[in-house]
PDB file of C-alpha atoms in Angstrom:
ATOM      1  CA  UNK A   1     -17.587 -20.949   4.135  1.00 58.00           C
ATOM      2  CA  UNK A   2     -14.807 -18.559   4.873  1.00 50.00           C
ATOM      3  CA  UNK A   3     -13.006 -19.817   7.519  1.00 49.00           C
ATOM      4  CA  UNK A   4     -11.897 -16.362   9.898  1.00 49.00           C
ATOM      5  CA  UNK A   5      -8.853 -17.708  11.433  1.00 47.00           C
ATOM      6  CA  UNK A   6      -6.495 -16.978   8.746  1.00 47.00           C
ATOM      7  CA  UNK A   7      -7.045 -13.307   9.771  1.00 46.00           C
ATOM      8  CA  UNK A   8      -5.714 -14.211  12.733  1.00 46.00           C
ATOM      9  CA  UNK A   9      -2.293 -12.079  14.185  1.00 46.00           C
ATOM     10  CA  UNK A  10       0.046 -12.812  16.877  1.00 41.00           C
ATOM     11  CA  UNK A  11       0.156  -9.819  19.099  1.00 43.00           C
ATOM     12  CA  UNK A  12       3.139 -11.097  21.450  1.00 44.00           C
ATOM     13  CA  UNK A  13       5.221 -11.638  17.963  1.00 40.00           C
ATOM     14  CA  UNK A  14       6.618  -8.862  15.989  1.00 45.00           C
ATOM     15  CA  UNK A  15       6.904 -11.461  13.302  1.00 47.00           C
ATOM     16  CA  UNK A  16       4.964 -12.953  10.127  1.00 51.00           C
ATOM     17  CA  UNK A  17       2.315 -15.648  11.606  1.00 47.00           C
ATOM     18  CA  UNK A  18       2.651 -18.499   9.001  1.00 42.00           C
ATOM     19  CA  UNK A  19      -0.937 -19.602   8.624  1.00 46.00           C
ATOM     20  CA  UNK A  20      -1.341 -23.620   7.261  1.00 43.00           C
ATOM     21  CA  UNK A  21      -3.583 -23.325   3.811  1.00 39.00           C
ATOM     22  CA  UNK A  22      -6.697 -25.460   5.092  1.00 43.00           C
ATOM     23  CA  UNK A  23      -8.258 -24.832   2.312  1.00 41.00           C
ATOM     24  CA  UNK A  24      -6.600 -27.209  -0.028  1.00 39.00           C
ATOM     25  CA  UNK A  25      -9.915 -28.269  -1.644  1.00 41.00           C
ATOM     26  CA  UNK A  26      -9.658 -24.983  -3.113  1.00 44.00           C
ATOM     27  CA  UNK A  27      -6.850 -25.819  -4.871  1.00 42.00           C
ATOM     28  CA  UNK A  28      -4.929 -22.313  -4.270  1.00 44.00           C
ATOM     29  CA  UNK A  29      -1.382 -21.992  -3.114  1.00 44.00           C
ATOM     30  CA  UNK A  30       0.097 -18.870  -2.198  1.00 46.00           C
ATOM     31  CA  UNK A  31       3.998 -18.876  -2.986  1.00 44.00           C
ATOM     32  CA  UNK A  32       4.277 -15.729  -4.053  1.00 44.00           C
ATOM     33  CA  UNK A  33       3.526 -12.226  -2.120  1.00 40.00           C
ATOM     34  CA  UNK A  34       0.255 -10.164  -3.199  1.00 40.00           C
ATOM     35  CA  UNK A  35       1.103  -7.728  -5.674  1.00 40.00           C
ATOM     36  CA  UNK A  36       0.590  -4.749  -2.942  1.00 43.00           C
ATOM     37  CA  UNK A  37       3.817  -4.914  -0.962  1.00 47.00           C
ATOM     38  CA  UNK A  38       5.536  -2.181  -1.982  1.00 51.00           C
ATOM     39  CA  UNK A  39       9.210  -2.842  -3.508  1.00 54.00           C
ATOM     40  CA  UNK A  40      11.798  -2.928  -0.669  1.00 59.00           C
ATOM     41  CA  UNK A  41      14.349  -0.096  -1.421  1.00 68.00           C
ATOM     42  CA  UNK A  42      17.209   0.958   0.404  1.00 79.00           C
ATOM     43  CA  UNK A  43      19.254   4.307   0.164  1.00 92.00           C
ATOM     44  CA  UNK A  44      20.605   6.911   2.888  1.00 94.00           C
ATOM     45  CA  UNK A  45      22.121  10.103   3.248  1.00 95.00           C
ATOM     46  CA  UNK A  46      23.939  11.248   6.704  1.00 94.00           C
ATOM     47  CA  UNK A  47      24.026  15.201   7.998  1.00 93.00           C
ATOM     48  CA  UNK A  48      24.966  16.247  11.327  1.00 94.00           C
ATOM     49  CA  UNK A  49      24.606  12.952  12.154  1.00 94.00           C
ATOM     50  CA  UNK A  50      20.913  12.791  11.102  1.00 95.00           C
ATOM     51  CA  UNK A  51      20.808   9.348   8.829  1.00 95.00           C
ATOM     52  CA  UNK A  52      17.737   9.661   6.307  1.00 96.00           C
ATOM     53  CA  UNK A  53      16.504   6.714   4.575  1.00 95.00           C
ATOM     54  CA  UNK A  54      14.148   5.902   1.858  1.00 94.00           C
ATOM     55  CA  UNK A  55      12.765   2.737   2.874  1.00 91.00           C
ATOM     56  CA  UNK A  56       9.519   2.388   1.115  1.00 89.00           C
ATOM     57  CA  UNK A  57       8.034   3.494  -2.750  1.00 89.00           C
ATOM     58  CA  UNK A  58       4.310   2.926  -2.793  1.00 89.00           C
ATOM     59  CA  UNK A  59       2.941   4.653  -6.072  1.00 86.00           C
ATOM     60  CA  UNK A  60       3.693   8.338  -6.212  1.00 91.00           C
ATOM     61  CA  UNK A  61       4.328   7.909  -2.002  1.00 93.00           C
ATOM     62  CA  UNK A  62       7.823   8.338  -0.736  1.00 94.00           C
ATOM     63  CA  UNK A  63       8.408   7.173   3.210  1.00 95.00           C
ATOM     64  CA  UNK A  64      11.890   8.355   4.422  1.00 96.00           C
ATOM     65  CA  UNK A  65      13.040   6.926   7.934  1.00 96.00           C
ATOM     66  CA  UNK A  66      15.536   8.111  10.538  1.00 96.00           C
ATOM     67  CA  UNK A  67      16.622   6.913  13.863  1.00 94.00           C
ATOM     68  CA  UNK A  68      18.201   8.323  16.910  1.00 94.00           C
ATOM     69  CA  UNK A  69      19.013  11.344  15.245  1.00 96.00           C
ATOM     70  CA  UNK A  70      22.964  12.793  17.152  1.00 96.00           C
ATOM     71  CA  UNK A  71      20.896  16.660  16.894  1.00 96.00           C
ATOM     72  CA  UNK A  72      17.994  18.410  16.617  1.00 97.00           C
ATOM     73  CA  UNK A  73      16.585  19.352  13.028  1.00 97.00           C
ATOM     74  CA  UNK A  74      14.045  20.958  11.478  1.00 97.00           C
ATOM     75  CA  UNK A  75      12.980  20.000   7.800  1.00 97.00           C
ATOM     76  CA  UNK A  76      11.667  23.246   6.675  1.00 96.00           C
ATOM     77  CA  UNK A  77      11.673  26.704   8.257  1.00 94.00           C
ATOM     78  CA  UNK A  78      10.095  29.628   6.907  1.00 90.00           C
ATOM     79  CA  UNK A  79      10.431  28.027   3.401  1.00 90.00           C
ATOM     80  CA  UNK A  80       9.328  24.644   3.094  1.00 94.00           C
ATOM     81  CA  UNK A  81      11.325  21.804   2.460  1.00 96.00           C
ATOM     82  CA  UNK A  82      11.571  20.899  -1.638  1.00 97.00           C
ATOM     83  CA  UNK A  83      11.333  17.271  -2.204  1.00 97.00           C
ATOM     84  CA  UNK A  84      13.067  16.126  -6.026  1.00 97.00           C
ATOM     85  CA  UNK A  85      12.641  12.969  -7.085  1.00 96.00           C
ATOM     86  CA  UNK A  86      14.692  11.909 -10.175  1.00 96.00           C
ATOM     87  CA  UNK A  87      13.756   8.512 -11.599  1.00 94.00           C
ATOM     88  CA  UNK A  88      14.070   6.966 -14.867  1.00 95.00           C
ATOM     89  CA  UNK A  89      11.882   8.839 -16.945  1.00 95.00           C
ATOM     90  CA  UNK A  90      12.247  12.331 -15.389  1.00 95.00           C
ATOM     91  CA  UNK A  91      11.972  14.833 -12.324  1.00 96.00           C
ATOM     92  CA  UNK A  92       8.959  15.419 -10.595  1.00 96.00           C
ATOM     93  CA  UNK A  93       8.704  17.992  -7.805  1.00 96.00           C
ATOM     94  CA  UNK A  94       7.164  17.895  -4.403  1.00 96.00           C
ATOM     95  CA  UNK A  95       7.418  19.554  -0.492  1.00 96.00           C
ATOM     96  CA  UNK A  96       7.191  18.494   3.210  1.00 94.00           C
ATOM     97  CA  UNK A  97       3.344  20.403   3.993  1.00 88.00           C
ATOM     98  CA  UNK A  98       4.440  21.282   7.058  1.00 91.00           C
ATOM     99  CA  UNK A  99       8.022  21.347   8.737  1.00 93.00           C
ATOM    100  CA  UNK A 100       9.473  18.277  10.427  1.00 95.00           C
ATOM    101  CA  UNK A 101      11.000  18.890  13.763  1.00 96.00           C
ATOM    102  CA  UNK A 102      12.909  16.157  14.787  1.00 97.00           C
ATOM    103  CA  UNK A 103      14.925  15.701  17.949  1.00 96.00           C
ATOM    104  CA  UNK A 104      17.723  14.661  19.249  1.00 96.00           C
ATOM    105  CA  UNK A 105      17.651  11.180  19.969  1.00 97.00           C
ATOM    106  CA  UNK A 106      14.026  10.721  17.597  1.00 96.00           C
ATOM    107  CA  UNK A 107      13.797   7.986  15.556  1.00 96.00           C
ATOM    108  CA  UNK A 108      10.470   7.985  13.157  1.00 96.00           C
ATOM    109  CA  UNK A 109       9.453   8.185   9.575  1.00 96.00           C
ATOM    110  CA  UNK A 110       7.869  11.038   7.046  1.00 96.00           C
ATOM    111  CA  UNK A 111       5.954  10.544   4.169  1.00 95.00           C
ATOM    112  CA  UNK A 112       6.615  12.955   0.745  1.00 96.00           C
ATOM    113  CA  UNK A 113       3.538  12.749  -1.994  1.00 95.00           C
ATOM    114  CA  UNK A 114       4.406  12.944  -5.581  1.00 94.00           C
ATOM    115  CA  UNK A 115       1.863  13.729  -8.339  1.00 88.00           C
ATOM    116  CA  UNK A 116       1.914  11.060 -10.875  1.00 85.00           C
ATOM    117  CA  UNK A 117       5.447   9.719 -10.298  1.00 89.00           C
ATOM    118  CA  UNK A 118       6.380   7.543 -12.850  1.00 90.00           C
ATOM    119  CA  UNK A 119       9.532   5.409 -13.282  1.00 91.00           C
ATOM    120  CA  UNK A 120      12.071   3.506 -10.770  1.00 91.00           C
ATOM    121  CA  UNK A 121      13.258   6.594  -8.451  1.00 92.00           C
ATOM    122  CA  UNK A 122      17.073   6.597  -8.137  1.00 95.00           C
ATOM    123  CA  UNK A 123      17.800   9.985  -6.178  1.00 96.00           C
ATOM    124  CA  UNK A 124      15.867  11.627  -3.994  1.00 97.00           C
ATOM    125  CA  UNK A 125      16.786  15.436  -2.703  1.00 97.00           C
ATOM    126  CA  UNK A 126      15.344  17.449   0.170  1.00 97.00           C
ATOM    127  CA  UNK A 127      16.053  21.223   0.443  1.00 97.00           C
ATOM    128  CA  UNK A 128      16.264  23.320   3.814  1.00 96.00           C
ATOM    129  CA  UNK A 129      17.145  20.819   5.754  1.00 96.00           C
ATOM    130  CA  UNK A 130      18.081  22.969   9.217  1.00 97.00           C
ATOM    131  CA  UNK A 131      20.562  21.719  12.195  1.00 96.00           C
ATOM    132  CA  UNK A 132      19.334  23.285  15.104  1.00 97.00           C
ATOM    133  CA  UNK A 133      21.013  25.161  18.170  1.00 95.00           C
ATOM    134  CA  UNK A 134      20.462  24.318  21.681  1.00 91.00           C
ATOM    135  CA  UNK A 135      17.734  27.253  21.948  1.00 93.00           C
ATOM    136  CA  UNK A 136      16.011  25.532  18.813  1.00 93.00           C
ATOM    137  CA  UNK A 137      16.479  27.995  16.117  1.00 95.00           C
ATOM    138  CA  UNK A 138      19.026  26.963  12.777  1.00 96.00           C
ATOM    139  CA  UNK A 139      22.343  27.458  12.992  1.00 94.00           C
ATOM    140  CA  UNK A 140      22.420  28.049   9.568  1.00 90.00           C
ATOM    141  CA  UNK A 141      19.849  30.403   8.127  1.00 89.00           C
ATOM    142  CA  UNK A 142      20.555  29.021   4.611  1.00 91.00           C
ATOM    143  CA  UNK A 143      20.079  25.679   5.228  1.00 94.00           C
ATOM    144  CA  UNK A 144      21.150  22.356   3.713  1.00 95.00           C
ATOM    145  CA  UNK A 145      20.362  20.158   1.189  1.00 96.00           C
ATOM    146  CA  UNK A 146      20.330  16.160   1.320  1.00 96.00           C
ATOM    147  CA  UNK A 147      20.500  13.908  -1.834  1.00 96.00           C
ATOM    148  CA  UNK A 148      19.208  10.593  -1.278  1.00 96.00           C
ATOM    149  CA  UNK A 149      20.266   8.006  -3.420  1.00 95.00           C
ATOM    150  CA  UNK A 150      18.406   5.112  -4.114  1.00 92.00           C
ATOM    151  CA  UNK A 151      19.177   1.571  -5.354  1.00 83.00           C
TER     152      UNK A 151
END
């Protein structure tokens, strides 16, 4: 039967567990990784010392990344923040549902959903993008824009 323990994780390890294939009779080697890990990416764009990355494509899903951010930011205000993607076969538009506040010293991640993204993405660009003052409120009302590009 199935045999349960290659299921098994490691909590103390942040690392891959490298399960041995028992199940030789089977005849099945696994050199290559399934077909669902998402494509590593890498691309970033600094403001006010808030470094944005786009670490992950999965489909039409976007995941951006920051850490330790030097200020406090808000993606979005009263308008939301535009997502563009540009890719290889054309521009496809999207926004942050709600704002993002992130503070200073937060590291995290955000997710932006695309509708039927198609092609490699090689820029992403995320409007009103707001550095905020010490009483929380931009210190621009206009906003900035961050272009993301990816490789």
């Amino acid at each position: 039967g199935n045999d349960d323990s290659l299921q098994a994780e490691n909590p103390q390890s942040g690392a891959a567990v490298t399960v041995q294939n028992e199940i030789s009779s089977a005849n099945t080697t696994q050199t290559t990784q399934p077909t669902t890990t998402a494509p590593a990416v890498s691309g970033s764009a600094e403001i006010y010392g808030l470094v944005l990355t786009v670490s992950r494509i999965n489909g039409s899903t976007v995941t951006v990344d920051y850490e330790n951010a030097q200020n406090s930011f808000s993606l979005g205000w009263v308008q939301t923040a535009n997502v563009t993607a540009e890719t290889t076969t054309g521009t496809y538009y999207s926004y942050l549902n709600d704002s993002i506040k992130i503070r200073q010293g937060d590291s995290g991640s955000f997710r932006i959903n695309f509708d039927d993204l198609s092609g490699d993405i090689v820029k992403i660009t995320i409007e009103n993008v707001y550095l905020l003052s010490d009483r929380g409120l931009p210190s621009d009302p206009d906003g900035e824009t961050v272009e993301i590009t990816v490789n």
